[in-house]
Tab-separated table of C-alpha atoms and ligand atoms in Angstrom:
chain	number	residue	atom	x	y	z
D	1	MET	CA	23.652	-18.088	7.039
D	2	ASP	CA	20.484	-15.908	7.406
D	3	THR	CA	17.527	-18.052	8.235
D	4	THR	CA	15.069	-15.409	8.963
D	5	PRO	CA	12.034	-16.217	6.920
D	6	LEU	CA	11.194	-14.272	3.532
D	7	ARG	CA	8.984	-11.273	4.544
D	8	ARG	CA	6.231	-12.104	1.773
D	9	VAL	CA	4.491	-9.031	-0.364
D	10	ALA	CA	1.148	-9.484	-0.698
D	11	LEU	CA	-1.337	-7.540	-2.974
D	12	VAL	CA	-4.766	-7.418	-2.314
D	13	THR	CA	-7.249	-5.570	-4.715
D	14	GLY	CA	-10.309	-3.918	-3.655
D	15	ALA	CA	-8.877	-3.950	0.027
D	16	ASN	CA	-10.570	-0.609	1.025
D	17	ARG	CA	-13.812	-2.294	2.556
D	18	GLY	CA	-15.257	-5.217	3.013
D	19	ILE	CA	-13.713	-8.889	3.120
D	20	GLY	CA	-10.953	-7.289	1.048
D	21	GLU	CA	-10.038	-5.106	3.771
D	22	ALA	CA	-10.646	-8.252	6.500
D	23	ILE	CA	-8.227	-9.922	4.134
D	24	ALA	CA	-5.232	-7.522	4.128
D	25	ARG	CA	-5.611	-6.849	7.835
D	26	ALA	CA	-5.429	-10.697	8.675
D	27	LEU	CA	-2.319	-11.208	6.413
D	28	ALA	CA	-0.666	-7.968	8.188
D	29	THR	CA	-1.362	-9.588	11.393
D	30	THR	CA	0.172	-13.015	10.576
D	31	GLY	CA	3.740	-10.875	10.648
D	32	ASP	CA	5.268	-12.056	7.616
D	33	HIS	CA	3.512	-9.928	5.390
D	34	LEU	CA	3.794	-6.514	3.895
D	35	VAL	CA	0.560	-5.943	2.604
D	36	VAL	CA	-0.435	-3.706	-0.140
D	37	VAL	CA	-3.744	-2.087	-0.238
D	38	GLY	CA	-5.151	-1.854	-3.406
D	39	ALA	CA	-7.915	0.560	-4.098
D	40	ARG	CA	-9.655	2.609	-6.899
D	41	SER	CA	-9.534	5.480	-4.387
D	42	LEU	CA	-5.470	6.159	-3.629
D	43	ALA	CA	-6.865	8.169	-0.252
D	44	ALA	CA	-9.031	5.426	0.713
D	45	ALA	CA	-6.288	2.732	0.264
D	46	GLU	CA	-3.984	4.720	2.092
D	47	THR	CA	-6.548	5.567	4.835
D	48	THR	CA	-6.964	1.845	4.954
D	49	ALA	CA	-3.485	1.027	4.703
D	50	THR	CA	-2.607	3.331	7.725
D	51	ALA	CA	-5.007	1.995	10.075
D	52	ILE	CA	-3.648	-1.411	9.611
D	53	GLY	CA	-0.357	-0.108	10.387
D	54	SER	CA	3.244	-0.342	9.533
D	55	ASP	CA	3.179	-3.549	8.055
D	56	ALA	CA	1.030	-1.844	5.059
D	57	PHE	CA	0.796	0.679	2.351
D	58	GLY	CA	-1.507	1.680	-0.128
D	59	VAL	CA	-1.805	1.905	-4.225
D	60	GLN	CA	-4.111	3.197	-6.411
D	61	LEU	CA	-6.195	0.255	-8.462
D	62	ASP	CA	-8.566	0.019	-10.747
D	63	VAL	CA	-8.868	-3.395	-11.824
D	64	THR	CA	-10.564	-2.588	-15.125
D	65	ASP	CA	-8.298	-0.296	-16.112
D	66	ALA	CA	-5.094	-1.623	-17.880
D	67	SER	CA	-2.667	1.346	-17.011
D	68	SER	CA	-3.817	1.542	-13.379
D	69	VAL	CA	-2.965	-2.336	-12.998
D	70	LEU	CA	0.245	-1.750	-14.919
D	71	ALA	CA	1.161	1.525	-12.733
D	72	ALA	CA	0.044	-0.307	-9.155
D	73	VAL	CA	2.338	-3.181	-9.567
D	74	ALA	CA	5.397	-1.234	-10.829
D	75	GLU	CA	4.854	0.898	-7.566
D	76	VAL	CA	4.607	-2.321	-5.829
D	77	GLU	CA	8.177	-3.529	-7.601
D	78	ARG	CA	9.690	-0.188	-6.575
D	79	ARG	CA	8.293	0.337	-2.804
D	80	ALA	CA	8.729	-3.152	-2.002
D	81	GLY	CA	10.437	-5.270	-4.575
D	82	ARG	CA	7.989	-7.350	-5.904
D	83	VAL	CA	4.453	-9.542	-5.598
D	84	ASP	CA	4.511	-12.831	-3.854
D	85	VAL	CA	0.844	-13.159	-3.012
D	86	LEU	CA	-1.984	-11.975	-5.301
D	87	VAL	CA	-5.605	-12.089	-3.816
D	88	ASN	CA	-7.950	-11.172	-6.321
D	89	ASN	CA	-10.848	-10.041	-4.395
D	90	ALA	CA	-12.274	-6.773	-6.218
D	91	GLY	CA	-15.478	-7.571	-7.478
D	92	GLY	CA	-18.831	-5.848	-8.293
D	93	HIS	CA	-21.819	-6.539	-10.312
D	94	TYR	CA	-24.146	-8.257	-8.410
D	95	ASP	CA	-27.204	-8.431	-10.545
D	96	SER	CA	-29.646	-10.255	-8.355
D	97	GLY	CA	-33.158	-9.855	-8.873
D	98	THR	CA	-32.192	-10.128	-12.560
D	99	VAL	CA	-32.883	-13.178	-15.596
D	100	ALA	CA	-30.480	-14.171	-17.816
D	101	SER	CA	-32.770	-13.407	-20.748
D	102	GLU	CA	-32.745	-9.914	-19.848
D	103	VAL	CA	-29.332	-8.970	-19.436
D	104	SER	CA	-28.263	-6.309	-22.001
D	105	ASP	CA	-24.529	-6.316	-23.472
D	106	ALA	CA	-23.538	-3.408	-21.434
D	107	ASP	CA	-24.294	-5.435	-18.124
D	108	ALA	CA	-23.064	-8.247	-19.081
D	109	LEU	CA	-19.364	-6.618	-20.162
D	110	ASP	CA	-19.308	-4.598	-16.878
D	111	ALA	CA	-19.543	-7.766	-14.655
D	112	LEU	CA	-16.707	-9.613	-17.267
D	113	GLU	CA	-14.893	-6.734	-16.773
D	114	VAL	CA	-14.428	-6.581	-12.935
D	115	ASN	CA	-14.888	-10.010	-12.471
D	116	LEU	CA	-13.221	-11.818	-14.894
D	117	LEU	CA	-10.716	-9.283	-16.986
D	118	GLY	CA	-9.770	-7.655	-13.818
D	119	PRO	CA	-8.215	-10.347	-12.158
D	120	TRP	CA	-6.627	-11.556	-15.563
D	121	ARG	CA	-4.932	-8.049	-16.328
D	122	MET	CA	-3.739	-8.359	-12.639
D	123	ILE	CA	-2.596	-12.240	-13.391
D	124	ALA	CA	-0.752	-11.027	-16.293
D	125	ALA	CA	0.761	-8.521	-14.729
D	126	VAL	CA	2.807	-10.453	-11.684
D	127	VAL	CA	2.581	-13.893	-12.962
D	128	PRO	CA	6.320	-13.368	-14.930
D	129	ALA	CA	8.305	-12.394	-11.905
D	130	MET	CA	6.374	-14.900	-9.923
D	131	ARG	CA	7.204	-17.478	-12.156
D	132	ALA	CA	11.395	-15.846	-12.216
D	133	ASN	CA	11.071	-16.197	-8.473
D	134	GLY	CA	10.061	-19.785	-8.322
D	135	TRP	CA	7.517	-18.814	-5.848
D	136	GLY	CA	3.732	-17.254	-5.470
D	137	ARG	CA	0.055	-17.488	-4.325
D	138	ILE	CA	-2.669	-16.617	-6.707
D	139	VAL	CA	-5.765	-16.206	-4.758
D	140	ASN	CA	-9.246	-15.722	-6.823
D	141	VAL	CA	-11.997	-14.997	-4.757
D	142	SER	CA	-14.972	-16.218	-6.937
D	143	SER	CA	-18.692	-16.960	-5.729
D	144	ARG	CA	-20.753	-20.084	-5.552
D	145	SER	CA	-23.280	-18.189	-7.873
D	146	GLY	CA	-20.388	-19.368	-10.280
D	147	THR	CA	-20.549	-23.032	-10.030
D	148	PHE	CA	-22.004	-25.367	-12.491
D	149	SER	CA	-22.732	-27.854	-9.725
D	150	ALA	CA	-25.559	-25.508	-8.354
D	151	THR	CA	-27.363	-23.093	-10.467
D	152	TRP	CA	-30.202	-20.370	-10.053
D	153	SER	CA	-32.144	-17.871	-12.199
D	154	ASP	CA	-30.560	-14.836	-10.276
D	155	ALA	CA	-27.961	-12.562	-10.423
D	156	PRO	CA	-26.877	-14.162	-14.254
D	157	ALA	CA	-23.857	-11.353	-15.294
D	158	TYR	CA	-22.522	-11.864	-11.998
D	159	GLY	CA	-22.504	-15.692	-12.017
D	160	VAL	CA	-21.882	-16.333	-15.476
D	161	SER	CA	-18.413	-14.169	-15.102
D	162	LYS	CA	-17.625	-15.927	-11.849
D	163	ALA	CA	-17.972	-18.978	-13.831
D	164	ALA	CA	-15.297	-17.839	-15.978
D	165	LEU	CA	-13.203	-16.793	-13.203
D	166	ASN	CA	-12.929	-20.366	-11.964
D	167	MET	CA	-12.159	-21.553	-15.324
D	168	LEU	CA	-9.450	-18.907	-15.716
D	169	THR	CA	-8.476	-19.998	-12.205
D	170	LEU	CA	-7.970	-24.075	-13.620
D	171	GLN	CA	-6.311	-23.278	-16.678
D	172	LEU	CA	-3.500	-20.910	-15.159
D	173	ALA	CA	-3.404	-23.609	-12.168
D	174	SER	CA	-2.448	-26.222	-14.969
D	175	GLU	CA	-0.103	-23.426	-17.166
D	176	LEU	CA	1.927	-22.880	-13.611
D	177	ARG	CA	1.839	-26.486	-11.904
D	178	GLY	CA	5.185	-27.414	-10.738
D	179	THR	CA	6.852	-23.445	-10.877
D	180	GLY	CA	5.936	-22.869	-7.365
D	181	VAL	CA	3.334	-20.774	-7.972
D	182	LEU	CA	-0.322	-22.000	-6.552
D	183	VAL	CA	-3.373	-20.768	-8.050
D	184	ASN	CA	-7.028	-21.571	-6.717
D	185	ALA	CA	-10.116	-20.004	-6.022
D	186	CYS	CA	-12.836	-20.055	-3.402
D	187	CYS	CA	-16.333	-18.780	-2.042
D	188	PRO	CA	-16.388	-16.613	1.034
D	189	GLY	CA	-19.842	-17.454	2.027
D	190	TRP	CA	-22.951	-14.718	2.497
D	191	VAL	CA	-20.818	-12.204	4.148
D	192	ARG	CA	-22.268	-8.951	5.618
D	193	THR	CA	-20.605	-6.520	3.337
D	194	GLU	CA	-22.369	-3.827	1.131
D	195	MET	CA	-22.632	-6.936	-1.494
D	196	GLY	CA	-23.910	-9.164	0.902
D	197	GLY	CA	-26.284	-7.055	2.766
D	198	ALA	CA	-26.610	-6.963	6.321
D	199	GLY	CA	-28.912	-10.125	6.427
D	200	ALA	CA	-26.025	-12.338	5.344
D	201	ASP	CA	-24.746	-15.600	8.049
D	202	LYS	CA	-20.800	-14.252	8.303
D	203	SER	CA	-18.709	-11.201	9.459
D	204	VAL	CA	-15.959	-9.890	7.180
D	205	GLU	CA	-13.351	-11.748	9.572
D	206	GLU	CA	-15.344	-15.150	8.516
D	207	GLY	CA	-15.337	-14.405	5.083
D	208	ALA	CA	-11.717	-13.665	4.797
D	209	ASP	CA	-10.449	-16.881	6.043
D	210	THR	CA	-10.527	-19.286	3.249
D	211	PRO	CA	-8.791	-16.250	1.051
D	212	VAL	CA	-6.012	-15.761	3.959
D	213	TRP	CA	-5.755	-19.682	4.625
D	214	LEU	CA	-4.754	-19.993	0.258
D	215	ALA	CA	-2.637	-17.180	0.239
D	216	THR	CA	-0.307	-18.772	2.919
D	217	LEU	CA	-0.550	-22.433	1.715
D	218	PRO	CA	3.005	-24.244	2.625
D	219	ASP	CA	4.915	-24.957	-0.845
D	220	ASP	CA	3.505	-28.148	-0.906
D	221	GLY	CA	0.088	-26.871	-0.842
D	222	GLU	CA	-3.200	-27.297	-3.528
D	223	THR	CA	-3.389	-25.411	-6.286
D	224	GLY	CA	-5.776	-25.641	-8.967
D	225	GLY	CA	-8.844	-25.980	-6.709
D	226	PHE	CA	-12.109	-24.391	-5.397
D	227	TRP	CA	-12.687	-23.668	-1.593
D	228	GLY	CA	-15.354	-22.747	0.947
D	229	GLU	CA	-14.687	-22.888	4.603
D	230	ARG	CA	-11.219	-24.323	3.685
D	231	GLN	CA	-13.163	-27.226	2.029
D	232	ARG	CA	-13.084	-28.332	-1.191
D	233	ILE	CA	-16.050	-27.276	-2.973
D	234	PRO	CA	-17.492	-28.494	-6.158
D	235	TRP	CA	-17.299	-26.203	-9.402
G	1	NDP	P1	-18.254	-5.010	-1.594
G	1	NDP	O1	-18.944	-4.342	-2.345
G	1	NDP	O2	-18.178	-4.999	0.107
G	1	NDP	O3	-16.281	-4.613	-1.862
G	1	NDP	C1	-16.113	-4.525	-2.936
G	1	NDP	C2	-14.924	-4.028	-3.100
G	1	NDP	O4	-14.210	-4.208	-4.683
G	1	NDP	C3	-14.657	-2.907	-2.831
G	1	NDP	O5	-13.477	-2.379	-2.381
G	1	NDP	C4	-14.769	-2.260	-4.295
G	1	NDP	O6	-14.042	-0.886	-4.149
G	1	NDP	C5	-13.672	-2.831	-4.917
G	1	NDP	N1	-14.124	-2.698	-6.491
G	1	NDP	C6	-15.326	-2.783	-7.190
G	1	NDP	N2	-14.741	-2.520	-8.660
G	1	NDP	C7	-13.794	-2.466	-8.488
G	1	NDP	C8	-12.330	-1.979	-9.471
G	1	NDP	N3	-12.889	-1.807	-11.145
G	1	NDP	N4	-11.145	-1.940	-9.278
G	1	NDP	C9	-10.730	-2.283	-8.238
G	1	NDP	N5	-11.669	-2.061	-6.743
G	1	NDP	C10	-13.176	-2.764	-7.206
G	1	NDP	O7	-17.752	-6.266	-1.343
G	1	NDP	P2	-17.214	-8.133	-0.879
G	1	NDP	O8	-16.341	-7.406	0.616
G	1	NDP	O9	-18.905	-8.236	-0.546
G	1	NDP	O10	-17.289	-8.875	-1.696
G	1	NDP	C11	-15.369	-8.967	-2.024
G	1	NDP	C12	-15.586	-10.432	-3.173
G	1	NDP	O11	-16.341	-11.096	-2.438
G	1	NDP	C13	-16.058	-10.191	-4.169
G	1	NDP	O12	-15.285	-10.390	-5.691
G	1	NDP	C14	-17.199	-10.323	-4.094
G	1	NDP	O13	-17.947	-11.280	-5.594
G	1	NDP	C15	-17.150	-11.809	-3.472
G	1	NDP	N6	-18.408	-12.555	-2.686
G	1	NDP	C16	-18.669	-11.720	-1.763
G	1	NDP	C17	-19.889	-12.420	-1.307
G	1	NDP	C18	-20.746	-11.785	-0.195
G	1	NDP	O14	-21.437	-12.346	0.426
G	1	NDP	N7	-20.257	-10.220	0.296
G	1	NDP	C19	-20.133	-13.899	-2.066
G	1	NDP	C20	-19.745	-14.074	-2.740
G	1	NDP	C21	-18.288	-13.610	-3.195
G	1	NDP	P3	-15.188	0.744	-3.922
G	1	NDP	O15	-14.699	1.109	-2.565
G	1	NDP	O16	-13.940	1.555	-4.641
G	1	NDP	O17	-16.141	0.618	-4.763
């Protein structure tokens, strides 16, 4: 009998830089993952995958483009067989310095496209096979900007889109309870990236810690939670 542990295939969106790159790198170094670096630019995806090493390859993936999402998942299935782990890390439209009453339709839609509909498209593309396989991990990289327990008047389009991503997490976790697919959201903390800025208090490795922990939960791990620093945080 072959007792070799199954090598999981992990797809990380927005993995060419920032927290996503650190998540991809950490999953590859756990040794039991084949990591797929998703990035809007195929060249950037391949550069990052090459830097990570033989446990990674890159795919072109723009989460706001439905055909790009379907093509990327099909390519992963062709090259690696399946997607076991999805880390919805790609995000943007951090509209700090703006107030809710002044957000245009275009800005609200832009934030929802990248932070809500993008992850939702990814989920729709991978869940049928995860369900059929009876195993999966989905991690939505959200933000404390989207919590109802602590609100402030800043980054409104971003915060609303992350709150919606949190509700999507809860809905999906309820739908998939008992199927072997665990679904969680997390806030990485304030991290030194293009989005977080140079003054943030965490390195990208520290920001990646909770998403990686959620991506590697054991079969009896939690589902339907919102996490920061590996602890439950209020929605
Ligand atoms: P960065 O701005 O440094 O990186 C964002 C990544 O997302 C890039 O790889 C970017 O690709 C990619 N991306 C943006 N739009 C798309 C798209 N349409 N399709 C695919 N990829 C896309 O951000 P961080 O690393 O800081 O953030 C990662 C996640 O963490 C985000 O979801 C963010 O909201 C969340 N977060 C970050 C915090 C922080 O302090 N940094 C705090 C709380 C949450 P490209 O290079 O092509 O632009």
